[in-house]
Amino acid sequence: MPGGNVLLEARGIVKRFGGLAANDRIDLAVHAGELHALLGENGAGKSTLVKILYGSLQPDEGAVSWEGRPTTVGNPAEARALGIGMVFQHFSLFEGLTVAENIALALPPDAAGRGLADDVRSVSESYGLPLDPAARVASLPVGVRQRIEIVRCLLQRPRLLIMDEPTSVLTPQEAERLFETLRRLAGEGCAVLYISHRLEEVRQLCHSATVLRHGRVVGRPDPKTASMADLARLMVGADVQGAGNREGRPAATGPVRLAVRGLSLEADTPFGVSLDDVSLEVRGGEIVGVAGVAGNGQDELFAALSGETPASDDAAIEIDGRACGRMGPRRRRRLGAAFIPEERLGHAAVPAMRLSENAVLTRHGTDPELATGGLLHLSQARGLARRIVERFDVRAPEGDPEAGALSGGNLQKFVVGRELDRRPGVLAVSQPTWGVDIGAATGIRRELAALARDGAAVLAISQDLDEILEISDRIAVISRGRLSPAVPTGDTTREAIGLLMGGAGD
Amino acid sequence: MRIELRQRTEDSRLMVWLSPLLALGLTLVFGTVLFAALGHDPLRALHVYFVKPLTEAWSLEEIVVKATPLALIGVGLALVFRANVWNIGAEGQYTVGAICGSVLPVMLPDLQGPLLLPAVLVCGALGGMAWAAIPAFFRVRFGASEILTSLMLVYVAQLLLDWLVRGPWRNPEGYNFPESRLFEADAVLPALAGRMHYGTVLALVAVAALAIVLGRTLKGFEFRVIGAAPRAGAFAGFSERRSIMAVLAISGGLAGIAGIGEVSGTIGQLHPSISPGYGFTAIIAAFLGRLNPVGVLFASLLLALTYIGGEAAQVSLGVSDKIARVFQGAILIFVLACDVFIRYRLHFQPMRRPAARAEDAP
């Protein structure tokens, strides 16, 4: 445990939104050189707290001090001037610009001069975050994009780095490299406030932890000695159950409900991945997991399954024995299939539309009561949205709010609930618990397991290997657009999967 | 004191409707300054411009006449804009609608009968649709920006009209004036009262129909989803290409009806200046009316008032006939500026003492 001085101290922070106290008398102290975890479910108040520390929100009560001196952080620019940097979960990068240009945009004008490309290269290399300053962001995978954000912060020599869910988009190897960087920063005296849902990595990485629940501090466990179960219990306030042990279950003998046969698709953008002779069968009653490093064809595979990118050949995809390779999403849904894409905002849901309208989005083709003769039945849609909200414990503002007003985890519960509520026979889901807190994630995984138990075929694409191992009966690995044969979870090992993810099967 | 814009957590529904009113207030302030600078008594000038036309029967009638094409075009634009398609060329679709609708009355003047008028209107609508289909095709096929293509086609359409009325369609009994022959009685939209004609009824029907389409039908939902989040639209199974084609066809068709309606109901023949810029002013009507069909109706009446008030100001005050355009432009700029407050709110930040670090300096 590093014994640095208290760098940042927040005392009695209160922030109310309407009647709800998102932060209720929160105390937090971060020492120089300390890796400090901030744990909590979605809606526990973590984001609110770091926004206050970073100056994007002002607290209603309470005080912040920096190196023992009371201070107010009026806006992010003032935070950066103090030496606070932040890497957001959702990056703010311009895809059409180069790495160096994106970094220049975020720096004060005097720092964004000619030598910037060299600075970027030297800082990125010295911290083990290699970056090509001239590369265009659109061509870079998520893990590299995150490096841009981190290097952007590091160029300003921060003394406190706030990281919001940094590993949610990274491969295990990328995450490990990030941890090394963070440890090195801490060794140099930089403090890191590390927000995560992944208990294992908090235990691995962090020196201390603050756990929030319902806007209050509920514990300051020592992550080095506390068990995962201890941490999880603090976070969700109850014992967390697994999704159900998948081991020891007999292999599914149900009929093949989803089949992909020799599917090849040329990438339609220069940065896309071509699918190459992908074949897969999913039987009723089983969950097949597709593991893989981000950007290896997962998006393309999902789009081919959902019908957003139709195949050239009808026989390439079968749903319940019906060839449907050239059908669009609506007709595939009518065959009993349901789809849950990775990106909630703008793909699974329209942020500026109400929940009822978002219910209509994927259900209008299968639920005749929502739309007859081309006319929408809005009261039915509201009823459906309300049912989903209640059944899947979606915590949303009263009435029929816009999807964009929900927190990420709650919107995910809604999006998952919208499809599961139909009891689909075939479900393809991508990143089912991306950015979702552990309580909600467990709930979603349990729902997927229940759906399979009732006879549905579930295909789950995920970059979270723990998740894949936990929920899948069989596992396939996607790498550079090729899919390995699916093998029973009990017959494989992390190492075997890791090798395939690394391209050993190519 | 420092004034900042802070993003709201959710769009303000109040500001959506308050913004146009705020913009009108600012336009009046702007008008006061403008008239004072031109050496007129601002109060009297604004009275002549904005109040007097509302007190006389003939000018109220004239407002309805002018609001009719604006509303027809404006509701169509509200639809395309909601679908995130930027048809800036309604003026061209209006013009081609007027030309195509005039084919029968001009080329076959002996054709008469009760079916003539419907045929004229359908031809007008098809003409507008065809003209809008050109940018739609280029957008869908080649990804060309419909903003540029639709706008440029306006000038093509206007030159086509000019050539027709000076050349092949010039009225043989028209003393060489650049105008077509007059429409025969059966090709004329009947009058409702005074100068008002049945085009107004068509406009009201269009407003009602599009209000239902946008708010209550699956098709309208599809257009809105494609406009708000194209990827979500594709995921839902909606075709973006088909949506683009459909909304452009509808708005082009409505602009075409506005064009032939104006020629058949108000002017009675083709000549080079059949529009005082309705196709462009309707863009303002669409935004001022919050891209909501009923809102567009009211905005059209208001913008029609700026035309009539402009004429009145020209006559009584002797100001330039461009004054109407100036006021319309001011309304658009103010409403777009005020729309910032839908997403953002004003925050008054008291000036603080310099930061702690600066205080430490010797």
Coordinates of N, CA, C and O in Angstrom, one line a residue, chain A residues 201-252:
Chain A
E201 N -10.5 -8.1 -11.5 CA -9.4 -7.2 -11.9 C -9.2 -6.1 -10.8 O -8.1 -5.6 -10.6
V202 N -10.3 -5.7 -10.1 CA -10.1 -4.8 -9.0 C -9.2 -5.5 -7.9 O -8.3 -4.8 -7.3
R203 N -9.4 -6.7 -7.7 CA -8.6 -7.4 -6.7 C -7.2 -7.6 -7.1 O -6.2 -7.4 -6.3
Q204 N -7.0 -7.8 -8.4 CA -5.7 -7.9 -9.0 C -4.9 -6.6 -8.9 O -3.7 -6.5 -8.6
L205 N -5.6 -5.5 -9.2 CA -4.9 -4.2 -9.5 C -4.9 -3.2 -8.4 O -3.9 -2.6 -8.2
C206 N -6.0 -3.1 -7.6 CA -6.2 -1.9 -6.8 C -5.6 -2.1 -5.4 O -5.6 -3.2 -4.8
H207 N -5.2 -1.0 -4.8 CA -4.7 -1.0 -3.4 C -5.9 -0.8 -2.5 O -5.8 -1.2 -1.3
S208 N -6.9 0.0 -2.9 CA -8.0 0.3 -2.0 C -9.2 0.4 -2.8 O -9.2 0.5 -4.0
A209 N -10.4 0.4 -2.1 CA -11.6 0.4 -2.8 C -12.7 1.2 -2.0 O -12.7 1.2 -0.8
T210 N -13.6 1.9 -2.7 CA -14.7 2.5 -2.1 C -16.0 1.9 -2.8 O -16.0 1.9 -4.1
V211 N -16.9 1.4 -2.0 CA -18.1 0.8 -2.7 C -19.3 1.6 -2.4 O -19.6 2.1 -1.3
L212 N -20.0 1.9 -3.5 CA -21.2 2.8 -3.4 C -22.4 1.9 -3.7 O -22.4 1.0 -4.5
R213 N -23.5 2.2 -2.9 CA -24.8 1.7 -3.3 C -25.9 2.7 -3.0 O -25.8 3.3 -1.9
H214 N -26.8 2.9 -3.9 CA -27.8 3.9 -3.8 C -27.3 5.2 -3.3 O -27.9 5.9 -2.5
G215 N -26.2 5.6 -3.9 CA -25.6 7.0 -3.6 C -24.9 7.1 -2.3 O -24.4 8.2 -2.0
R216 N -24.7 6.0 -1.6 CA -23.9 6.1 -0.3 C -22.7 5.2 -0.3 O -22.7 4.2 -1.0
V217 N -21.8 5.6 0.5 CA -20.6 4.7 0.7 C -21.1 3.5 1.6 O -21.5 3.8 2.7
V218 N -21.0 2.3 1.1 CA -21.4 1.2 2.0 C -20.2 0.4 2.5 O -20.4 -0.6 3.2
G219 N -19.0 0.7 2.0 CA -17.9 0.0 2.5 C -16.6 0.4 1.9 O -16.6 1.0 0.8
R220 N -15.5 0.2 2.6 CA -14.2 0.5 2.1 C -13.3 -0.8 2.3 O -12.4 -0.8 3.1
P221 N -13.6 -1.9 1.6 CA -12.9 -3.1 1.8 C -11.5 -3.0 1.2 O -11.2 -2.2 0.4
D222 N -10.6 -3.9 1.7 CA -9.3 -4.0 1.2 C -9.4 -5.0 0.1 O -9.6 -6.2 0.3
P223 N -9.2 -4.6 -1.2 CA -9.4 -5.5 -2.3 C -8.4 -6.6 -2.3 O -8.6 -7.6 -3.0
K224 N -7.3 -6.4 -1.6 CA -6.3 -7.5 -1.6 C -6.7 -8.7 -0.8 O -6.3 -9.8 -1.0
T225 N -7.5 -8.4 0.3 CA -7.8 -9.5 1.2 C -9.3 -9.9 1.0 O -9.7 -11.0 1.3
A226 N -10.2 -9.0 0.5 CA -11.6 -9.3 0.4 C -11.8 -10.3 -0.7 O -11.0 -10.3 -1.7
S227 N -12.8 -11.2 -0.5 CA -13.0 -12.2 -1.6 C -14.0 -11.5 -2.6 O -14.6 -10.5 -2.3
M228 N -14.1 -12.2 -3.8 CA -15.0 -11.7 -4.8 C -16.4 -11.6 -4.2 O -17.1 -10.7 -4.5
A229 N -16.8 -12.7 -3.5 CA -18.1 -12.7 -3.0 C -18.3 -11.6 -2.0 O -19.4 -11.0 -2.0
D230 N -17.3 -11.2 -1.2 CA -17.4 -10.1 -0.3 C -17.7 -8.8 -1.0 O -18.7 -8.1 -0.7
L231 N -16.9 -8.6 -2.1 CA -17.1 -7.4 -2.8 C -18.5 -7.3 -3.5 O -19.2 -6.3 -3.5
A232 N -18.8 -8.4 -4.1 CA -20.1 -8.5 -4.8 C -21.3 -8.2 -3.8 O -22.2 -7.5 -4.1
R233 N -21.2 -8.8 -2.7 CA -22.2 -8.6 -1.7 C -22.3 -7.2 -1.3 O -23.4 -6.7 -1.2
L234 N -21.2 -6.5 -1.1 CA -21.3 -5.1 -0.7 C -22.0 -4.3 -1.8 O -22.8 -3.4 -1.6
M235 N -21.6 -4.6 -3.0 CA -22.1 -3.9 -4.2 C -23.6 -4.0 -4.3 O -24.4 -3.1 -4.5
V236 N -24.1 -5.3 -4.3 CA -25.5 -5.5 -4.6 C -26.4 -5.7 -3.4 O -27.6 -5.7 -3.5
G237 N -25.7 -5.8 -2.3 CA -26.4 -5.8 -1.0 C -27.1 -7.2 -0.8 O -28.0 -7.3 0.0
A238 N -26.7 -8.2 -1.5 CA -27.3 -9.5 -1.3 C -26.3 -10.5 -1.8 O -25.5 -10.2 -2.6
D239 N -26.5 -11.8 -1.5 CA -25.6 -12.8 -2.1 C -25.9 -12.9 -3.6 O -27.1 -12.9 -4.0
V240 N -24.9 -13.0 -4.3 CA -25.1 -13.0 -5.8 C -25.1 -14.5 -6.2 O -24.2 -15.2 -5.9
Q241 N -26.1 -14.9 -7.0 CA -26.1 -16.2 -7.5 C -25.5 -16.3 -8.9 O -25.7 -15.3 -9.6
G242 N -24.9 -17.3 -9.2 CA -24.4 -17.5 -10.5 C -25.6 -17.8 -11.4 O -26.7 -17.9 -11.0
A243 N -25.3 -17.9 -12.7 CA -26.4 -18.1 -13.7 C -26.8 -19.5 -13.7 O -27.7 -19.9 -14.5
G244 N -26.3 -20.3 -12.9 CA -26.6 -21.7 -12.9 C -25.5 -22.5 -13.4 O -24.9 -22.1 -14.5
N245 N -25.1 -23.5 -12.8 CA -23.9 -24.2 -13.2 C -24.2 -25.0 -14.5 O -25.1 -25.8 -14.6
R246 N -23.4 -24.7 -15.5 CA -23.6 -25.3 -16.7 C -22.9 -26.7 -16.8 O -23.2 -27.5 -17.7
E247 N -22.0 -26.9 -15.9 CA -21.2 -28.2 -16.1 C -22.1 -29.3 -15.6 O -23.0 -29.2 -14.8
G248 N -21.8 -30.5 -16.1 CA -22.5 -31.7 -15.7 C -23.8 -31.8 -16.4 O -24.6 -32.7 -16.2
R249 N -24.2 -30.8 -17.3 CA -25.5 -30.9 -18.0 C -25.2 -31.7 -19.2 O -24.2 -31.6 -19.9
P250 N -26.1 -32.6 -19.5 CA -25.9 -33.4 -20.7 C -26.0 -32.5 -22.0 O -26.6 -31.5 -21.9
A251 N -25.4 -33.0 -23.0 CA -25.4 -32.2 -24.3 C -26.8 -32.1 -24.8 O -27.6 -33.0 -24.6
A252 N -27.2 -31.0 -25.3 CA -28.5 -30.7 -25.8 C -28.8 -31.7 -26.9 O -28.0 -31.9 -27.8

